[in-house]
PDB file of C-alpha atoms in Angstrom:
ATOM      1  CA  MET Z   1      -0.155   0.061   0.048  1.00  0.00           C
ATOM      2  CA  THR Z   2       1.346   3.418  -0.799  1.00  0.00           C
ATOM      3  CA  GLU Z   3       1.342   6.786   1.226  1.00  0.00           C
ATOM      4  CA  PRO Z   4      -1.563   8.728  -0.317  1.00  0.00           C
ATOM      5  CA  ASN Z   5       0.633  11.461  -0.958  1.00  0.00           C
ATOM      6  CA  GLU Z   6       3.455   9.428  -2.663  1.00  0.00           C
ATOM      7  CA  PRO Z   7       3.154   8.714  -6.148  1.00  0.00           C
ATOM      8  CA  SER Z   8       2.482   5.559  -7.535  1.00  0.00           C
ATOM      9  CA  SER Z   9       5.270   4.026  -9.204  1.00  0.00           C
ATOM     10  CA  SER Z  10       3.249   3.980 -12.634  1.00  0.00           C
ATOM     11  CA  THR Z  11       2.361   7.438 -11.863  1.00  0.00           C
ATOM     12  CA  ALA Z  12       5.805   8.833 -11.364  1.00  0.00           C
ATOM     13  CA  ASP Z  13       7.195   6.663 -13.866  1.00  0.00           C
ATOM     14  CA  HIS Z  14       4.677   8.436 -16.424  1.00  0.00           C
ATOM     15  CA  LYS Z  15       5.227  11.541 -15.448  1.00  0.00           C
ATOM     16  CA  THR Z  16       9.142  11.078 -15.474  1.00  0.00           C
ATOM     17  CA  GLY Z  17       8.130  10.172 -19.005  1.00  0.00           C
ATOM     18  CA  ILE Z  18       6.588  12.991 -19.706  1.00  0.00           C
ATOM     19  CA  THR Z  19       9.503  15.049 -18.168  1.00  0.00           C
ATOM     20  CA  LEU Z  20      12.305  13.461 -20.151  1.00  0.00           C
ATOM     21  CA  THR Z  21      10.157  14.049 -23.203  1.00  0.00           C
ATOM     22  CA  ARG Z  22       9.674  17.686 -22.614  1.00  0.00           C
ATOM     23  CA  ARG Z  23      13.701  17.803 -21.784  1.00  0.00           C
ATOM     24  CA  SER Z  24      14.493  15.753 -24.596  1.00  0.00           C
ATOM     25  CA  LEU Z  25      12.480  18.050 -26.371  1.00  0.00           C
ATOM     26  CA  VAL Z  26      14.303  21.159 -25.164  1.00  0.00           C
ATOM     27  CA  VAL Z  27      17.566  19.502 -25.410  1.00  0.00           C
ATOM     28  CA  GLY Z  28      16.883  18.404 -29.578  1.00  0.00           C
ATOM     29  CA  ALA Z  29      15.295  22.320 -30.142  1.00  0.00           C
ATOM     30  CA  ALA Z  30      18.823  23.123 -28.707  1.00  0.00           C
ATOM     31  CA  SER Z  31      20.309  20.934 -31.067  1.00  0.00           C
ATOM     32  CA  LEU Z  32      18.778  22.116 -33.681  1.00  0.00           C
ATOM     33  CA  PHE Z  33      18.983  25.852 -32.916  1.00  0.00           C
ATOM     34  CA  VAL Z  34      22.921  24.859 -33.245  1.00  0.00           C
ATOM     35  CA  THR Z  35      22.505  22.886 -36.069  1.00  0.00           C
ATOM     36  CA  GLY Z  36      20.768  25.936 -37.350  1.00  0.00           C
ATOM     37  CA  CYS Z  37      23.688  28.426 -36.951  1.00  0.00           C
ATOM     38  CA  ALA Z  38      26.250  26.379 -38.025  1.00  0.00           C
ATOM     39  CA  THR Z  39      24.184  25.462 -41.219  1.00  0.00           C
ATOM     40  CA  ALA Z  40      23.358  29.004 -41.488  1.00  0.00           C
ATOM     41  CA  ARG Z  41      26.749  30.443 -41.091  1.00  0.00           C
ATOM     42  CA  PRO Z  42      28.277  31.045 -44.232  1.00  0.00           C
ATOM     43  CA  THR Z  43      31.200  28.827 -45.360  1.00  0.00           C
ATOM     44  CA  PRO Z  44      34.419  31.241 -46.599  1.00  0.00           C
ATOM     45  CA  ALA Z  45      34.937  30.717 -50.550  1.00  0.00           C
ATOM     46  CA  VAL Z  46      37.922  29.415 -51.768  1.00  0.00           C
ATOM     47  CA  VAL Z  47      39.693  31.736 -53.676  1.00  0.00           C
ATOM     48  CA  PRO Z  48      41.853  30.812 -56.019  1.00  0.00           C
ATOM     49  CA  ALA Z  49      45.719  32.367 -55.487  1.00  0.00           C
ATOM     50  CA  ALA Z  50      46.405  35.341 -58.560  1.00  0.00           C
ATOM     51  CA  THR Z  51      48.103  33.680 -60.721  1.00  0.00           C
ATOM     52  CA  PRO Z  52      51.840  36.230 -61.383  1.00  0.00           C
ATOM     53  CA  VAL Z  53      51.156  37.876 -65.274  1.00  0.00           C
ATOM     54  CA  ARG Z  54      54.269  37.375 -66.435  1.00  0.00           C
ATOM     55  CA  ALA Z  55      56.398  39.015 -69.444  1.00  0.00           C
ATOM     56  CA  ALA Z  56      56.337  37.822 -72.549  1.00  0.00           C
ATOM     57  CA  ALA Z  57      59.434  35.288 -72.724  1.00  0.00           C
ATOM     58  CA  GLY Z  58      62.332  37.189 -75.353  1.00  0.00           C
ATOM     59  CA  PRO Z  59      64.949  34.626 -77.456  1.00  0.00           C
ATOM     60  CA  THR Z  60      67.047  32.396 -75.714  1.00  0.00           C
ATOM     61  CA  VAL Z  61      70.264  33.939 -74.687  1.00  0.00           C
ATOM     62  CA  PRO Z  62      72.512  31.730 -77.081  1.00  0.00           C
ATOM     63  CA  PRO Z  63      75.764  30.753 -74.907  1.00  0.00           C
ATOM     64  CA  MET Z  64      78.238  33.012 -77.289  1.00  0.00           C
ATOM     65  CA  TYR Z  65      76.396  35.521 -76.428  1.00  0.00           C
ATOM     66  CA  HIS Z  66      76.183  35.172 -72.839  1.00  0.00           C
ATOM     67  CA  ALA Z  67      78.475  37.508 -70.296  1.00  0.00           C
ATOM     68  CA  MET Z  68      82.018  37.408 -70.109  1.00  0.00           C
ATOM     69  CA  PRO Z  69      82.516  38.351 -66.648  1.00  0.00           C
ATOM     70  CA  ASP Z  70      86.278  37.262 -66.277  1.00  0.00           C
ATOM     71  CA  GLU Z  71      87.489  39.299 -69.280  1.00  0.00           C
ATOM     72  CA  GLU Z  72      89.796  42.864 -68.181  1.00  0.00           C
ATOM     73  CA  PHE Z  73      86.377  44.741 -68.516  1.00  0.00           C
ATOM     74  CA  PRO Z  74      83.310  42.908 -67.980  1.00  0.00           C
ATOM     75  CA  ILE Z  75      81.389  42.287 -70.836  1.00  0.00           C
ATOM     76  CA  PRO Z  76      77.525  41.767 -70.217  1.00  0.00           C
ATOM     77  CA  GLU Z  77      75.242  39.452 -72.007  1.00  0.00           C
ATOM     78  CA  VAL Z  78      73.819  40.449 -75.232  1.00  0.00           C
ATOM     79  CA  ARG Z  79      70.308  42.036 -75.698  1.00  0.00           C
ATOM     80  CA  VAL Z  80      69.866  39.109 -78.370  1.00  0.00           C
ATOM     81  CA  ALA Z  81      66.111  40.874 -78.799  1.00  0.00           C
ATOM     82  CA  GLU Z  82      67.342  44.002 -80.588  1.00  0.00           C
ATOM     83  CA  ILE Z  83      69.136  42.197 -82.769  1.00  0.00           C
ATOM     84  CA  ASP Z  84      68.186  40.055 -85.974  1.00  0.00           C
ATOM     85  CA  PRO Z  85      68.815  36.243 -85.158  1.00  0.00           C
ATOM     86  CA  LYS Z  86      70.243  36.107 -89.124  1.00  0.00           C
ATOM     87  CA  PHE Z  87      73.279  38.412 -87.532  1.00  0.00           C
ATOM     88  CA  TRP Z  88      73.792  35.838 -85.065  1.00  0.00           C
ATOM     89  CA  ARG Z  89      77.483  34.318 -85.671  1.00  0.00           C
ATOM     90  CA  GLN Z  90      77.118  31.021 -87.437  1.00  0.00           C
ATOM     91  CA  GLU Z  91      78.642  28.336 -89.808  1.00  0.00           C
ATOM     92  CA  VAL Z  92      77.525  28.619 -93.364  1.00  0.00           C
ATOM     93  CA  ASP Z  93      78.534  27.691 -96.683  1.00  0.00           C
ATOM     94  CA  TYR Z  94      80.463  30.075 -98.653  1.00  0.00           C
ATOM     95  CA  PRO Z  95      82.446  28.922-101.791  1.00  0.00           C
ATOM     96  CA  SER Z  96      84.971  31.692-102.517  1.00  0.00           C
ATOM     97  CA  GLY Z  97      87.513  31.760-104.808  1.00  0.00           C
ATOM     98  CA  GLU Z  98      89.552  33.818-101.424  1.00  0.00           C
ATOM     99  CA  ARG Z  99      92.283  31.541 -99.726  1.00  0.00           C
ATOM    100  CA  PRO Z 100      91.149  30.438 -96.211  1.00  0.00           C
ATOM    101  CA  GLY Z 101      91.895  33.294 -93.625  1.00  0.00           C
ATOM    102  CA  THR Z 102      90.623  35.857 -95.747  1.00  0.00           C
ATOM    103  CA  LEU Z 103      88.156  38.565 -94.386  1.00  0.00           C
ATOM    104  CA  ILE Z 104      85.166  39.173 -96.946  1.00  0.00           C
ATOM    105  CA  VAL Z 105      82.985  41.899 -96.005  1.00  0.00           C
ATOM    106  CA  ASP Z 106      79.639  41.946 -97.602  1.00  0.00           C
ATOM    107  CA  THR Z 107      78.789  45.987 -96.975  1.00  0.00           C
ATOM    108  CA  PRO Z 108      75.408  45.674 -98.674  1.00  0.00           C
ATOM    109  CA  ALA Z 109      74.108  42.540 -96.736  1.00  0.00           C
ATOM    110  CA  LYS Z 110      75.966  43.433 -93.398  1.00  0.00           C
ATOM    111  CA  TYR Z 111      77.905  40.401 -93.352  1.00  0.00           C
ATOM    112  CA  LEU Z 112      81.764  39.562 -92.308  1.00  0.00           C
ATOM    113  CA  TYR Z 113      82.718  36.214 -94.031  1.00  0.00           C
ATOM    114  CA  HIS Z 114      85.759  34.521 -92.349  1.00  0.00           C
ATOM    115  CA  VAL Z 115      86.947  32.107 -95.336  1.00  0.00           C
ATOM    116  CA  LEU Z 116      87.680  28.649 -93.670  1.00  0.00           C
ATOM    117  CA  PRO Z 117      88.439  25.615 -95.554  1.00  0.00           C
ATOM    118  CA  GLY Z 118      86.566  23.319 -97.919  1.00  0.00           C
ATOM    119  CA  GLY Z 119      84.154  26.143 -98.760  1.00  0.00           C
ATOM    120  CA  ARG Z 120      83.014  27.212 -95.308  1.00  0.00           C
ATOM    121  CA  ALA Z 121      82.607  30.147 -94.157  1.00  0.00           C
ATOM    122  CA  MET Z 122      82.272  31.955 -90.229  1.00  0.00           C
ATOM    123  CA  ARG Z 123      79.775  34.421 -90.553  1.00  0.00           C
ATOM    124  CA  TYR Z 124      79.369  37.609 -88.099  1.00  0.00           C
ATOM    125  CA  GLY Z 125      76.724  40.096 -88.372  1.00  0.00           C
ATOM    126  CA  ILE Z 126      78.093  43.708 -89.280  1.00  0.00           C
ATOM    127  CA  GLY Z 127      77.281  47.433 -88.679  1.00  0.00           C
ATOM    128  CA  VAL Z 128      79.050  49.009 -91.075  1.00  0.00           C
ATOM    129  CA  GLY Z 129      79.648  53.143 -92.396  1.00  0.00           C
ATOM    130  CA  ARG Z 130      76.511  55.546 -93.278  1.00  0.00           C
ATOM    131  CA  GLU Z 131      76.441  57.278 -96.613  1.00  0.00           C
ATOM    132  CA  GLY Z 132      79.700  59.684 -96.983  1.00  0.00           C
ATOM    133  CA  PHE Z 133      81.784  57.301 -94.555  1.00  0.00           C
ATOM    134  CA  ALA Z 134      81.768  53.561 -96.386  1.00  0.00           C
ATOM    135  CA  TRP Z 135      84.999  52.372 -97.984  1.00  0.00           C
ATOM    136  CA  SER Z 136      85.758  49.552-100.035  1.00  0.00           C
ATOM    137  CA  GLY Z 137      88.958  47.713-101.662  1.00  0.00           C
ATOM    138  CA  ARG Z 138      92.045  45.552-100.936  1.00  0.00           C
ATOM    139  CA  ALA Z 139      93.788  45.867 -97.385  1.00  0.00           C
ATOM    140  CA  ILE Z 140      95.162  43.726 -94.671  1.00  0.00           C
ATOM    141  CA  VAL Z 141      94.907  43.308 -91.042  1.00  0.00           C
ATOM    142  CA  ALA Z 142      98.461  44.664 -90.042  1.00  0.00           C
ATOM    143  CA  TYR Z 143      97.682  44.082 -86.264  1.00  0.00           C
ATOM    144  CA  LYS Z 144      95.777  43.457 -83.551  1.00  0.00           C
ATOM    145  CA  ARG Z 145      94.402  45.235 -80.016  1.00  0.00           C
ATOM    146  CA  LYS Z 146      92.694  43.866 -77.104  1.00  0.00           C
ATOM    147  CA  TRP Z 147      90.617  46.628 -75.223  1.00  0.00           C
ATOM    148  CA  PRO Z 148      92.590  49.361 -77.298  1.00  0.00           C
ATOM    149  CA  ARG Z 149      92.848  53.108 -77.083  1.00  0.00           C
ATOM    150  CA  TRP Z 150      90.578  55.372 -78.974  1.00  0.00           C
ATOM    151  CA  THR Z 151      91.765  58.284 -81.220  1.00  0.00           C
ATOM    152  CA  PRO Z 152      89.527  59.823 -83.331  1.00  0.00           C
ATOM    153  CA  PRO Z 153      90.961  61.074 -86.633  1.00  0.00           C
ATOM    154  CA  ASP Z 154      91.348  65.301 -86.315  1.00  0.00           C
ATOM    155  CA  GLU Z 155      89.042  65.142 -89.381  1.00  0.00           C
ATOM    156  CA  MET Z 156      86.520  63.705 -86.830  1.00  0.00           C
ATOM    157  CA  VAL Z 157      87.129  65.895 -83.784  1.00  0.00           C
ATOM    158  CA  ALA Z 158      86.980  68.858 -86.513  1.00  0.00           C
ATOM    159  CA  ARG Z 159      83.368  67.733 -87.624  1.00  0.00           C
ATOM    160  CA  GLN Z 160      82.635  66.658 -83.481  1.00  0.00           C
ATOM    161  CA  PRO Z 161      84.766  69.167 -81.203  1.00  0.00           C
ATOM    162  CA  LYS Z 162      83.012  67.374 -78.297  1.00  0.00           C
ATOM    163  CA  LEU Z 163      85.730  64.752 -78.949  1.00  0.00           C
ATOM    164  CA  ALA Z 164      88.512  67.078 -78.262  1.00  0.00           C
ATOM    165  CA  PRO Z 165      89.535  65.533 -74.631  1.00  0.00           C
ATOM    166  CA  TYR Z 166      90.131  61.925 -76.564  1.00  0.00           C
ATOM    167  CA  SER Z 167      92.431  63.416 -79.812  1.00  0.00           C
ATOM    168  CA  ILE Z 168      95.860  62.015 -80.692  1.00  0.00           C
ATOM    169  CA  ALA Z 169      97.378  65.112 -79.556  1.00  0.00           C
ATOM    170  CA  ASN Z 170      95.376  63.964 -75.918  1.00  0.00           C
ATOM    171  CA  GLY Z 171      96.044  60.634 -76.022  1.00  0.00           C
ATOM    172  CA  GLY Z 172      92.973  59.573 -76.899  1.00  0.00           C
ATOM    173  CA  MET Z 173      90.309  57.600 -74.990  1.00  0.00           C
ATOM    174  CA  PRO Z 174      91.257  54.839 -72.642  1.00  0.00           C
ATOM    175  CA  PRO Z 175      90.079  51.385 -73.040  1.00  0.00           C
ATOM    176  CA  GLY Z 176      87.104  50.674 -71.238  1.00  0.00           C
ATOM    177  CA  ILE Z 177      83.302  48.529 -71.938  1.00  0.00           C
ATOM    178  CA  LYS Z 178      82.099  52.530 -72.827  1.00  0.00           C
ATOM    179  CA  ASN Z 179      85.364  53.229 -75.948  1.00  0.00           C
ATOM    180  CA  PRO Z 180      83.927  52.587 -79.272  1.00  0.00           C
ATOM    181  CA  LEU Z 181      86.221  50.301 -80.330  1.00  0.00           C
ATOM    182  CA  GLY Z 182      84.752  47.897 -77.398  1.00  0.00           C
ATOM    183  CA  ALA Z 183      86.983  44.777 -76.644  1.00  0.00           C
ATOM    184  CA  ARG Z 184      88.772  44.108 -79.785  1.00  0.00           C
ATOM    185  CA  ALA Z 185      90.169  45.782 -82.858  1.00  0.00           C
ATOM    186  CA  LEU Z 186      91.624  44.804 -85.767  1.00  0.00           C
ATOM    187  CA  TYR Z 187      93.799  47.647 -87.925  1.00  0.00           C
ATOM    188  CA  ILE Z 188      93.210  48.022 -91.793  1.00  0.00           C
ATOM    189  CA  HIS Z 189      96.358  49.165 -93.819  1.00  0.00           C
ATOM    190  CA  LYS Z 190      96.971  49.347 -97.259  1.00  0.00           C
ATOM    191  CA  ASP Z 191     100.733  49.568 -98.763  1.00  0.00           C
ATOM    192  CA  GLY Z 192     101.768  50.184 -95.250  1.00  0.00           C
ATOM    193  CA  LYS Z 193      99.582  52.733 -94.628  1.00  0.00           C
ATOM    194  CA  ASP Z 194      97.297  53.064 -91.612  1.00  0.00           C
ATOM    195  CA  THR Z 195      93.498  53.403 -93.463  1.00  0.00           C
ATOM    196  CA  LEU Z 196      91.911  54.747 -90.459  1.00  0.00           C
ATOM    197  CA  TYR Z 197      89.460  52.189 -90.856  1.00  0.00           C
ATOM    198  CA  ARG Z 198      88.989  49.314 -87.748  1.00  0.00           C
ATOM    199  CA  ILE Z 199      86.832  46.189 -87.201  1.00  0.00           C
ATOM    200  CA  HIS Z 200      85.971  46.696 -83.732  1.00  0.00           C
ATOM    201  CA  GLY Z 201      83.689  45.765 -80.805  1.00  0.00           C
ATOM    202  CA  SER Z 202      80.526  47.201 -79.751  1.00  0.00           C
ATOM    203  CA  PRO Z 203      77.757  47.165 -77.107  1.00  0.00           C
ATOM    204  CA  GLU Z 204      75.184  48.191 -79.459  1.00  0.00           C
ATOM    205  CA  ALA Z 205      73.184  45.189 -80.757  1.00  0.00           C
ATOM    206  CA  HIS Z 206      70.537  47.679 -82.251  1.00  0.00           C
ATOM    207  CA  SER Z 207      73.515  48.692 -84.713  1.00  0.00           C
ATOM    208  CA  ILE Z 208      74.230  45.140 -86.016  1.00  0.00           C
ATOM    209  CA  GLY Z 209      72.817  44.975 -89.336  1.00  0.00           C
ATOM    210  CA  LYS Z 210      72.505  48.829 -90.302  1.00  0.00           C
ATOM    211  CA  ALA Z 211      75.030  51.529 -91.514  1.00  0.00           C
ATOM    212  CA  VAL Z 212      75.298  53.656 -88.452  1.00  0.00           C
ATOM    213  CA  SER Z 213      79.354  54.286 -87.722  1.00  0.00           C
ATOM    214  CA  SER Z 214      82.097  56.675 -89.261  1.00  0.00           C
ATOM    215  CA  GLY Z 215      83.105  53.985 -91.660  1.00  0.00           C
ATOM    216  CA  CYS Z 216      84.621  50.909 -89.064  1.00  0.00           C
ATOM    217  CA  ILE Z 217      83.275  47.550 -89.273  1.00  0.00           C
ATOM    218  CA  ARG Z 218      81.674  47.141 -86.197  1.00  0.00           C
ATOM    219  CA  LEU Z 219      80.286  43.162 -84.414  1.00  0.00           C
ATOM    220  CA  LEU Z 220      79.261  42.602 -80.731  1.00  0.00           C
ATOM    221  CA  ASN Z 221      81.630  42.457 -78.515  1.00  0.00           C
ATOM    222  CA  GLN Z 222      81.243  38.643 -78.211  1.00  0.00           C
ATOM    223  CA  ASP Z 223      82.056  37.801 -81.517  1.00  0.00           C
ATOM    224  CA  VAL Z 224      84.928  40.174 -81.900  1.00  0.00           C
ATOM    225  CA  VAL Z 225      86.747  38.605 -79.190  1.00  0.00           C
ATOM    226  CA  TYR Z 226      86.108  34.778 -81.187  1.00  0.00           C
ATOM    227  CA  LEU Z 227      87.195  36.671 -84.488  1.00  0.00           C
ATOM    228  CA  TYR Z 228      90.375  38.288 -83.006  1.00  0.00           C
ATOM    229  CA  ASP Z 229      91.765  34.430 -81.959  1.00  0.00           C
ATOM    230  CA  GLN Z 230      90.760  33.592 -85.563  1.00  0.00           C
ATOM    231  CA  VAL Z 231      92.725  35.920 -87.476  1.00  0.00           C
ATOM    232  CA  ARG Z 232      96.788  36.213 -87.988  1.00  0.00           C
ATOM    233  CA  ASP Z 233      98.323  39.695 -88.509  1.00  0.00           C
ATOM    234  CA  GLY Z 234      98.783  40.188 -92.220  1.00  0.00           C
ATOM    235  CA  SER Z 235      95.510  38.691 -93.183  1.00  0.00           C
ATOM    236  CA  THR Z 236      93.700  40.194 -96.288  1.00  0.00           C
ATOM    237  CA  ILE Z 237      90.478  42.143 -96.124  1.00  0.00           C
ATOM    238  CA  VAL Z 238      88.268  42.493 -99.204  1.00  0.00           C
ATOM    239  CA  VAL Z 239      85.315  45.051 -99.051  1.00  0.00           C
ATOM    240  CA  ILE Z 240      82.491  44.466-101.288  1.00  0.00           C
ATOM    241  CA  PRO Z 241      80.698  48.031-101.688  1.00  0.00           C
ATOM    242  CA  ASP Z 242      77.274  49.056-101.540  1.00  0.00           C
ATOM    243  CA  PRO Z 243      76.140  50.261-104.999  1.00  0.00           C
ATOM    244  CA  THR Z 244      73.867  52.400-103.448  1.00  0.00           C
ATOM    245  CA  LYS Z 245      75.898  54.412-101.461  1.00  0.00           C
ATOM    246  CA  GLY Z 246      78.721  56.431-101.676  1.00  0.00           C
ATOM    247  CA  ASP Z 247      82.262  55.017-100.588  1.00  0.00           C
ATOM    248  CA  LEU Z 248      85.493  55.329-100.314  1.00  0.00           C
ATOM    249  CA  ALA Z 249      87.690  53.178-102.252  1.00  0.00           C
ATOM    250  CA  ILE Z 250      90.830  51.915-100.744  1.00  0.00           C
ATOM    251  CA  GLY Z 251      92.161  49.416-103.270  1.00  0.00           C
TER     252      GLY Z 251
END
């Protein structure tokens, strides 16, 4: 028998069941609320990393035109984008009646050929003398110099007075990367006399293939360094004139 104020086990169980059910509802509702917040919270968008914009790749610099840091005055890499690849140094077929070792300057085409045995030649792109300063004929390479001084002729100084500090009387311009003769120079003589024309180096790649100089034949510095080692003193040089321009014949 139970006490009057004591709920029967069935009643307690019933109430407990109701209490648990309500608690379950509350907890369930809370769970739904929490779950709903988590679901409602915006998920950060995944933004792909920006791809760096790269400049258009220029032509690959061939090893022969890499920098030459071991030179007395370090020579920078050639800016090959400034020169047509057809003017890059290369060995080519070149049948010629000239003996091997001869230098042939094709002024109209802007090429210099160093004749090799077997109908071959090493070909170099060059800059040549502009109209009024070109020259042609046969002569010889009297001698060569590494990192030469530049002494502009008095006639050039008269035309360009700003060159007076580098005149023959003042000893010329010391060697260096900015010297107009560049890394090497080959001196052209005719009948034992200096013609005042030179084959020399230049850092100005954009000038190769053009008529820009005061009569001299310019090559890339890397090319003239290579040519210097191949040419002997006394070698013949033949300069083919450009029929469209005036020139000074030296032979």
